[in-house]
PDB file of C-alpha atoms in Angstrom:
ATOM      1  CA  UNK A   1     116.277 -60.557 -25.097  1.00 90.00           C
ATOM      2  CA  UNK A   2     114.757 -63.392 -22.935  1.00 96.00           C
ATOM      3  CA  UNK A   3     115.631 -66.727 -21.693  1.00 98.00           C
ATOM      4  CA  UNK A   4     113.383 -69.567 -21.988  1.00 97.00           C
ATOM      5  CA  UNK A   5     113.010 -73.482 -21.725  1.00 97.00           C
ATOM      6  CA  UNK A   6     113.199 -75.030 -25.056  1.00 98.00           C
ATOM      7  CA  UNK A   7     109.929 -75.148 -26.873  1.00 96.00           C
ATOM      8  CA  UNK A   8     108.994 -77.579 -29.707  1.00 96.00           C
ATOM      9  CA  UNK A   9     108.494 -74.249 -32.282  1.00 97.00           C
ATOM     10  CA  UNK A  10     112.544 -73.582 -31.179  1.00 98.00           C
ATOM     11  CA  UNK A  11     114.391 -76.735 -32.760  1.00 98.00           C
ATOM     12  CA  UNK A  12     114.502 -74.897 -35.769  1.00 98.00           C
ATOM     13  CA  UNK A  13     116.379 -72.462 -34.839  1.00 98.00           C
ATOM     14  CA  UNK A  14     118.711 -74.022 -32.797  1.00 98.00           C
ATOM     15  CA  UNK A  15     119.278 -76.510 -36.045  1.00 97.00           C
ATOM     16  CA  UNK A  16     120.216 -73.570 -37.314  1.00 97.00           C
ATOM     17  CA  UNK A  17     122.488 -72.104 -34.887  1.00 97.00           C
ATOM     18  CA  UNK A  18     124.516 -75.002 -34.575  1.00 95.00           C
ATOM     19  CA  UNK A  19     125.630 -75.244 -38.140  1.00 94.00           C
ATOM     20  CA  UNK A  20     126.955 -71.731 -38.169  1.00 93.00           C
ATOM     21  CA  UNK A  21     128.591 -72.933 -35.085  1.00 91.00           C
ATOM     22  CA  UNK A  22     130.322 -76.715 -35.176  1.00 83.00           C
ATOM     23  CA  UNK A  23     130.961 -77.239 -38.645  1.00 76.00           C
ATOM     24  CA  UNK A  24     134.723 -78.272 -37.481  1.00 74.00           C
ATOM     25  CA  UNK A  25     133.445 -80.909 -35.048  1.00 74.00           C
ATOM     26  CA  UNK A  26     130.189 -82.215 -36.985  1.00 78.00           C
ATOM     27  CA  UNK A  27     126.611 -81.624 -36.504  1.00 89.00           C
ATOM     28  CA  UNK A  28     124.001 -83.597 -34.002  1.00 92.00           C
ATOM     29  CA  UNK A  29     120.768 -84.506 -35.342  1.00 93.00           C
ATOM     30  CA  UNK A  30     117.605 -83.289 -33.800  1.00 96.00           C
ATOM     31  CA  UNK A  31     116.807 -86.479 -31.785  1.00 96.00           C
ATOM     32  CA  UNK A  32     120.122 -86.429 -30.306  1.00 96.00           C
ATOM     33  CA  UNK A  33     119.819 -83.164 -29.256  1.00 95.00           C
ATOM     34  CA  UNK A  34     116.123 -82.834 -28.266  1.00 96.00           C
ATOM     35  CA  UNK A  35     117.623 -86.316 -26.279  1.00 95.00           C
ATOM     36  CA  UNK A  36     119.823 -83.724 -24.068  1.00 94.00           C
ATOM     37  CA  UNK A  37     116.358 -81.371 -23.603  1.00 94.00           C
ATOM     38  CA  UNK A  38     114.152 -84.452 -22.758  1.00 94.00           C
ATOM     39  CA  UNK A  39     116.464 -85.349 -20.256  1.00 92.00           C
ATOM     40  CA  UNK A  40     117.172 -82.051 -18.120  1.00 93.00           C
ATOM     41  CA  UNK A  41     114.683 -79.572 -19.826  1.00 94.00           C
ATOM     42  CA  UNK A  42     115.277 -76.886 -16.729  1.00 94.00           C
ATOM     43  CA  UNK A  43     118.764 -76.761 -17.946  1.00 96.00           C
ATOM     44  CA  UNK A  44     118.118 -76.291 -21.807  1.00 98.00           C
ATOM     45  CA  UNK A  45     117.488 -73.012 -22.729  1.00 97.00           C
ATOM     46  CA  UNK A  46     116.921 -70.427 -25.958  1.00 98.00           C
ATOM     47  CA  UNK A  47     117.718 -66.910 -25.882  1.00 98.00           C
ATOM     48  CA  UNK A  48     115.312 -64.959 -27.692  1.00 98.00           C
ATOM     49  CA  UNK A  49     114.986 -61.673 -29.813  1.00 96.00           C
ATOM     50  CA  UNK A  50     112.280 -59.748 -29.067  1.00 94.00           C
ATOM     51  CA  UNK A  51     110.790 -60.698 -32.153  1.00 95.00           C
ATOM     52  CA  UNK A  52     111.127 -64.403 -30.776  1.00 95.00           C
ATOM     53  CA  UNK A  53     114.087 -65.621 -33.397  1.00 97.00           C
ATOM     54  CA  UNK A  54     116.315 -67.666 -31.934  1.00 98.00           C
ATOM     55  CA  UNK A  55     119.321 -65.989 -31.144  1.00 98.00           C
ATOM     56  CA  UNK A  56     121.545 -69.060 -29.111  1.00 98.00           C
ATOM     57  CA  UNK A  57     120.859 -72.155 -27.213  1.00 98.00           C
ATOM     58  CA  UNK A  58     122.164 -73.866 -24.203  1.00 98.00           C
ATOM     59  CA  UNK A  59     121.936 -77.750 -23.551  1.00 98.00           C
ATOM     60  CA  UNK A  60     123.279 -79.149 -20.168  1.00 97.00           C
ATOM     61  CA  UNK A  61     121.843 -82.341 -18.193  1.00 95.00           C
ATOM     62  CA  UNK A  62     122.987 -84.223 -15.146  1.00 93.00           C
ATOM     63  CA  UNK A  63     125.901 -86.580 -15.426  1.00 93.00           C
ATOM     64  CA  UNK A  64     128.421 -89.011 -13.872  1.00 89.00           C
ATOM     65  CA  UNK A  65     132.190 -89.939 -14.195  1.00 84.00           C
ATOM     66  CA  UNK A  66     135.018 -88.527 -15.686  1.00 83.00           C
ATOM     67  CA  UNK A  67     134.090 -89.593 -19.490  1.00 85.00           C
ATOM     68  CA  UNK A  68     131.744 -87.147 -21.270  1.00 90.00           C
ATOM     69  CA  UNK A  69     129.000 -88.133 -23.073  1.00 88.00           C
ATOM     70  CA  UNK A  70     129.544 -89.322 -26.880  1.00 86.00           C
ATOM     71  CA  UNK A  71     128.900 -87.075 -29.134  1.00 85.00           C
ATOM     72  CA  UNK A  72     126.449 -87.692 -32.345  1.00 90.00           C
ATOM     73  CA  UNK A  73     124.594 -90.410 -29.600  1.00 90.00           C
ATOM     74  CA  UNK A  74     121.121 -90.156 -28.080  1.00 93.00           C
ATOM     75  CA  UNK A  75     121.131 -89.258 -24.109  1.00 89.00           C
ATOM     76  CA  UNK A  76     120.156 -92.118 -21.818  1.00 83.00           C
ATOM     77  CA  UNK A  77     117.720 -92.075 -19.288  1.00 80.00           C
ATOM     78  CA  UNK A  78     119.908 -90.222 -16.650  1.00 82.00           C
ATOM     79  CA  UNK A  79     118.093 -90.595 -13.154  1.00 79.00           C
ATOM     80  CA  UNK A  80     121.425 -88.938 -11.337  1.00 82.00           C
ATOM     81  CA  UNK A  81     124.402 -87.226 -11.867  1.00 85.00           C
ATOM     82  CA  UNK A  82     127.492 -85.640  -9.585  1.00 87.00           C
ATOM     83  CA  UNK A  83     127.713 -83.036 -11.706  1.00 92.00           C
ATOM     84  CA  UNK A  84     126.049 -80.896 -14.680  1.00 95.00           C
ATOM     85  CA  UNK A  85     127.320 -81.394 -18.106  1.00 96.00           C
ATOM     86  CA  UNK A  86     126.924 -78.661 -20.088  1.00 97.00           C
ATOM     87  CA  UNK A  87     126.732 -80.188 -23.541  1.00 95.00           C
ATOM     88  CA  UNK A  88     126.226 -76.747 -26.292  1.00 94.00           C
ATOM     89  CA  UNK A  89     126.067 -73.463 -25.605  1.00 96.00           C
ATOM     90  CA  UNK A  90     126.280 -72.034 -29.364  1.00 96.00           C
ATOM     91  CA  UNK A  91     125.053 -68.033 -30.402  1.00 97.00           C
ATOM     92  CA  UNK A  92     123.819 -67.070 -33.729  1.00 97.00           C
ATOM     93  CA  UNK A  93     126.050 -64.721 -35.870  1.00 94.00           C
ATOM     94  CA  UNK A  94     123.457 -62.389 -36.132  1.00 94.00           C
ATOM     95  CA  UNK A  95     123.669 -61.962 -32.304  1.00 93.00           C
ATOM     96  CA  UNK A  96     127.375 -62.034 -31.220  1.00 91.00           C
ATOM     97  CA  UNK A  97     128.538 -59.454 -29.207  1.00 92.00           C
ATOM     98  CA  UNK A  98     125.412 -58.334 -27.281  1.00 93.00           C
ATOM     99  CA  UNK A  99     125.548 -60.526 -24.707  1.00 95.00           C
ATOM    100  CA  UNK A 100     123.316 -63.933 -25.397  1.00 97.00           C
ATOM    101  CA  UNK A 101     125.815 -66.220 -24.791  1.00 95.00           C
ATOM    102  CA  UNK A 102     126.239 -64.805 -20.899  1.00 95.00           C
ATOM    103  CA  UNK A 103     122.941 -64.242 -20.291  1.00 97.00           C
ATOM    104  CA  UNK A 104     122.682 -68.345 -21.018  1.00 98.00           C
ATOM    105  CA  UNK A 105     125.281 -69.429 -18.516  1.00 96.00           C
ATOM    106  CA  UNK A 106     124.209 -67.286 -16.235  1.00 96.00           C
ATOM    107  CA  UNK A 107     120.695 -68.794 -16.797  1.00 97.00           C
ATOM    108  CA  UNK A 108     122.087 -72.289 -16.106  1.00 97.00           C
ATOM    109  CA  UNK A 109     124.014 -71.137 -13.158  1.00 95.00           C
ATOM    110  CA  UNK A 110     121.630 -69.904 -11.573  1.00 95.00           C
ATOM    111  CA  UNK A 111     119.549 -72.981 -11.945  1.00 96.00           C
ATOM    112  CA  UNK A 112     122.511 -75.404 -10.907  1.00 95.00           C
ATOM    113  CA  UNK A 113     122.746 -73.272  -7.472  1.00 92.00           C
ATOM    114  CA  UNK A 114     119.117 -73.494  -7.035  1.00 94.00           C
ATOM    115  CA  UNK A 115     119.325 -77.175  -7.586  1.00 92.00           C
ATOM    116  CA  UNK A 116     122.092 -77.539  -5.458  1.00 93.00           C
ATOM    117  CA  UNK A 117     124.620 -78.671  -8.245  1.00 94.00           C
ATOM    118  CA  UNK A 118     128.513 -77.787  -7.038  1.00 93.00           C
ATOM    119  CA  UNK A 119     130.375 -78.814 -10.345  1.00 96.00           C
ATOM    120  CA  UNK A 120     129.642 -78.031 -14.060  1.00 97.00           C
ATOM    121  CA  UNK A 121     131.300 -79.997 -16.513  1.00 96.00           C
ATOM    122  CA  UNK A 122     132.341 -79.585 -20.140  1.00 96.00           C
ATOM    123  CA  UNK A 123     134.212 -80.387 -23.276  1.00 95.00           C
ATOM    124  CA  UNK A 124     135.787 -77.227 -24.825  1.00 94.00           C
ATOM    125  CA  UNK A 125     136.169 -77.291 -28.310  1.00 92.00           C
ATOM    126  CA  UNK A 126     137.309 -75.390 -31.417  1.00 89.00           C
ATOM    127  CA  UNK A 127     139.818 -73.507 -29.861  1.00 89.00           C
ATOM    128  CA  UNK A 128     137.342 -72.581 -27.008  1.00 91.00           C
ATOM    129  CA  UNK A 129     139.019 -73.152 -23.609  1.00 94.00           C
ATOM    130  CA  UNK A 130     140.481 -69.686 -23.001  1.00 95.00           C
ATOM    131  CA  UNK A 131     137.397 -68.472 -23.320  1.00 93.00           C
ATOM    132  CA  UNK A 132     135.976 -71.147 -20.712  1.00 95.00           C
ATOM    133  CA  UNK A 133     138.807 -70.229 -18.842  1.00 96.00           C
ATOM    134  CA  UNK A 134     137.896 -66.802 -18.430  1.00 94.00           C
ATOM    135  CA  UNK A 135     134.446 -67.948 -16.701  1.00 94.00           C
ATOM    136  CA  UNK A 136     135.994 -69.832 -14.089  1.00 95.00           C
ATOM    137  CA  UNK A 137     136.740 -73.317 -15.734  1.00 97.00           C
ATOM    138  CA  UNK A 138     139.725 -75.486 -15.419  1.00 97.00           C
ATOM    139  CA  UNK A 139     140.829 -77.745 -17.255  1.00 95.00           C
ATOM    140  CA  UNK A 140     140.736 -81.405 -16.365  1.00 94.00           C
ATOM    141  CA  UNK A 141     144.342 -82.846 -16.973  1.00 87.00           C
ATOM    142  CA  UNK A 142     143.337 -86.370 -15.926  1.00 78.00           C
ATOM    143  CA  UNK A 143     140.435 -86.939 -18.454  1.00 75.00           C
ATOM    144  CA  UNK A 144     141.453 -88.039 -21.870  1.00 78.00           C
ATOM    145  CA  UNK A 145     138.789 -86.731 -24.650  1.00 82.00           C
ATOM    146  CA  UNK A 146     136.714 -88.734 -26.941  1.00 79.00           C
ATOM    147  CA  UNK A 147     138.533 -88.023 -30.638  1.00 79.00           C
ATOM    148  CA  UNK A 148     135.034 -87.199 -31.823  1.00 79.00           C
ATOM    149  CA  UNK A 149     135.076 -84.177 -30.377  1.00 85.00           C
ATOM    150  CA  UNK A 150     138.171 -83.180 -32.073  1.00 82.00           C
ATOM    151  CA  UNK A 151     142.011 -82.889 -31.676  1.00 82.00           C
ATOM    152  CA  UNK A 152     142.449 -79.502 -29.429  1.00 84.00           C
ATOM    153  CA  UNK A 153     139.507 -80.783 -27.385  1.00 90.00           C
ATOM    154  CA  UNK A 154     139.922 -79.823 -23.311  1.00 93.00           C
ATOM    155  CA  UNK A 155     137.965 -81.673 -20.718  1.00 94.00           C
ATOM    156  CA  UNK A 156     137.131 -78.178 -17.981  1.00 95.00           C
ATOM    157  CA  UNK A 157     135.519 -78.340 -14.968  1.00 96.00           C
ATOM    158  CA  UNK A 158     134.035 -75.458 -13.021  1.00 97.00           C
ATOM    159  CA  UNK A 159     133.366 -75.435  -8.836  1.00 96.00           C
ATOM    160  CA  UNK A 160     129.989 -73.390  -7.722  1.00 92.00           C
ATOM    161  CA  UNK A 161     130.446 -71.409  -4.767  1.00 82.00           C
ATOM    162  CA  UNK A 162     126.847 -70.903  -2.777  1.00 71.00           C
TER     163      UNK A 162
END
């Protein structure tokens, strides 16, 4: 398995990926997404098989404020943020449970500390906030949710220790 920056030959593959993945919430097209990648591409990543499928993505860029992003809407030109959003993080089926989903945070972690970042941001959905709970995030009671992201959305935040 290896971590790299999104590539033009990867969009496939992530296409793919994320309609196994947010079917409940709705799918982005590829220039809103490649908008995320454009914007921050040292914190977009693939996870690859050794064969070089696609086996998850990761899509974070800098941001300000307590709103998220919209959702389903091209990324503006972001020249600085207080924080990192991390936008997707989505693993294939054929690849749950051996680890590429942990491997990619710990990817983007590692870059936010090298870039001095101190807060990650993100919008849990689909019954997901345990599980960012369980990596250190907290949720962010004061920060109502764009409905687009759907009803049992949680705004989380996560501090970086150095």
């Amino acid at each position: 398995m290896k971590i790299e920056a999104i590539e033009s030959a990867h969009w496939e593959g992530v296409l793919e990926i994320q309609s196994e993945a947010y079917q409940q919430v709705g799918l982005e097209d590829l220039a809103v997404l490649k908008s995320k990648s454009e914007a921050s591409p040292e914190t977009c990543f693939v996870c690859l098989s050794d064969e070089g499928q696609v086996q998850g993505y990761l899509l974070a860029h800098l941001w300000s404020g307590h709103q998220p992003p919209k959702l389903f809407t091209r990324l503006p030109v972001i020249e600085a943020g207080d924080h990192l959003y991390l936008h997707d993080i989505a693993v294939s089926s054929r690849a749950r449970g051996q680890g590429v989903g942990g491997e990619l945070f710990e990817a983007l972690e590692r870059v936010s500390r090298e870039r001095g970042i101190t807060k990650l941001r993100l919008v849990a959905v689909q019954g997901a906030a345990s599980y960012w709970a369980r990596l250190g995030f907290n949720e962010v009671r004061t920060t109502r949710v764009c409905p687009s992201y759907g009803n049992d959305a949680v705004m989380m935040e996560k501090a970086l220790v150095f």
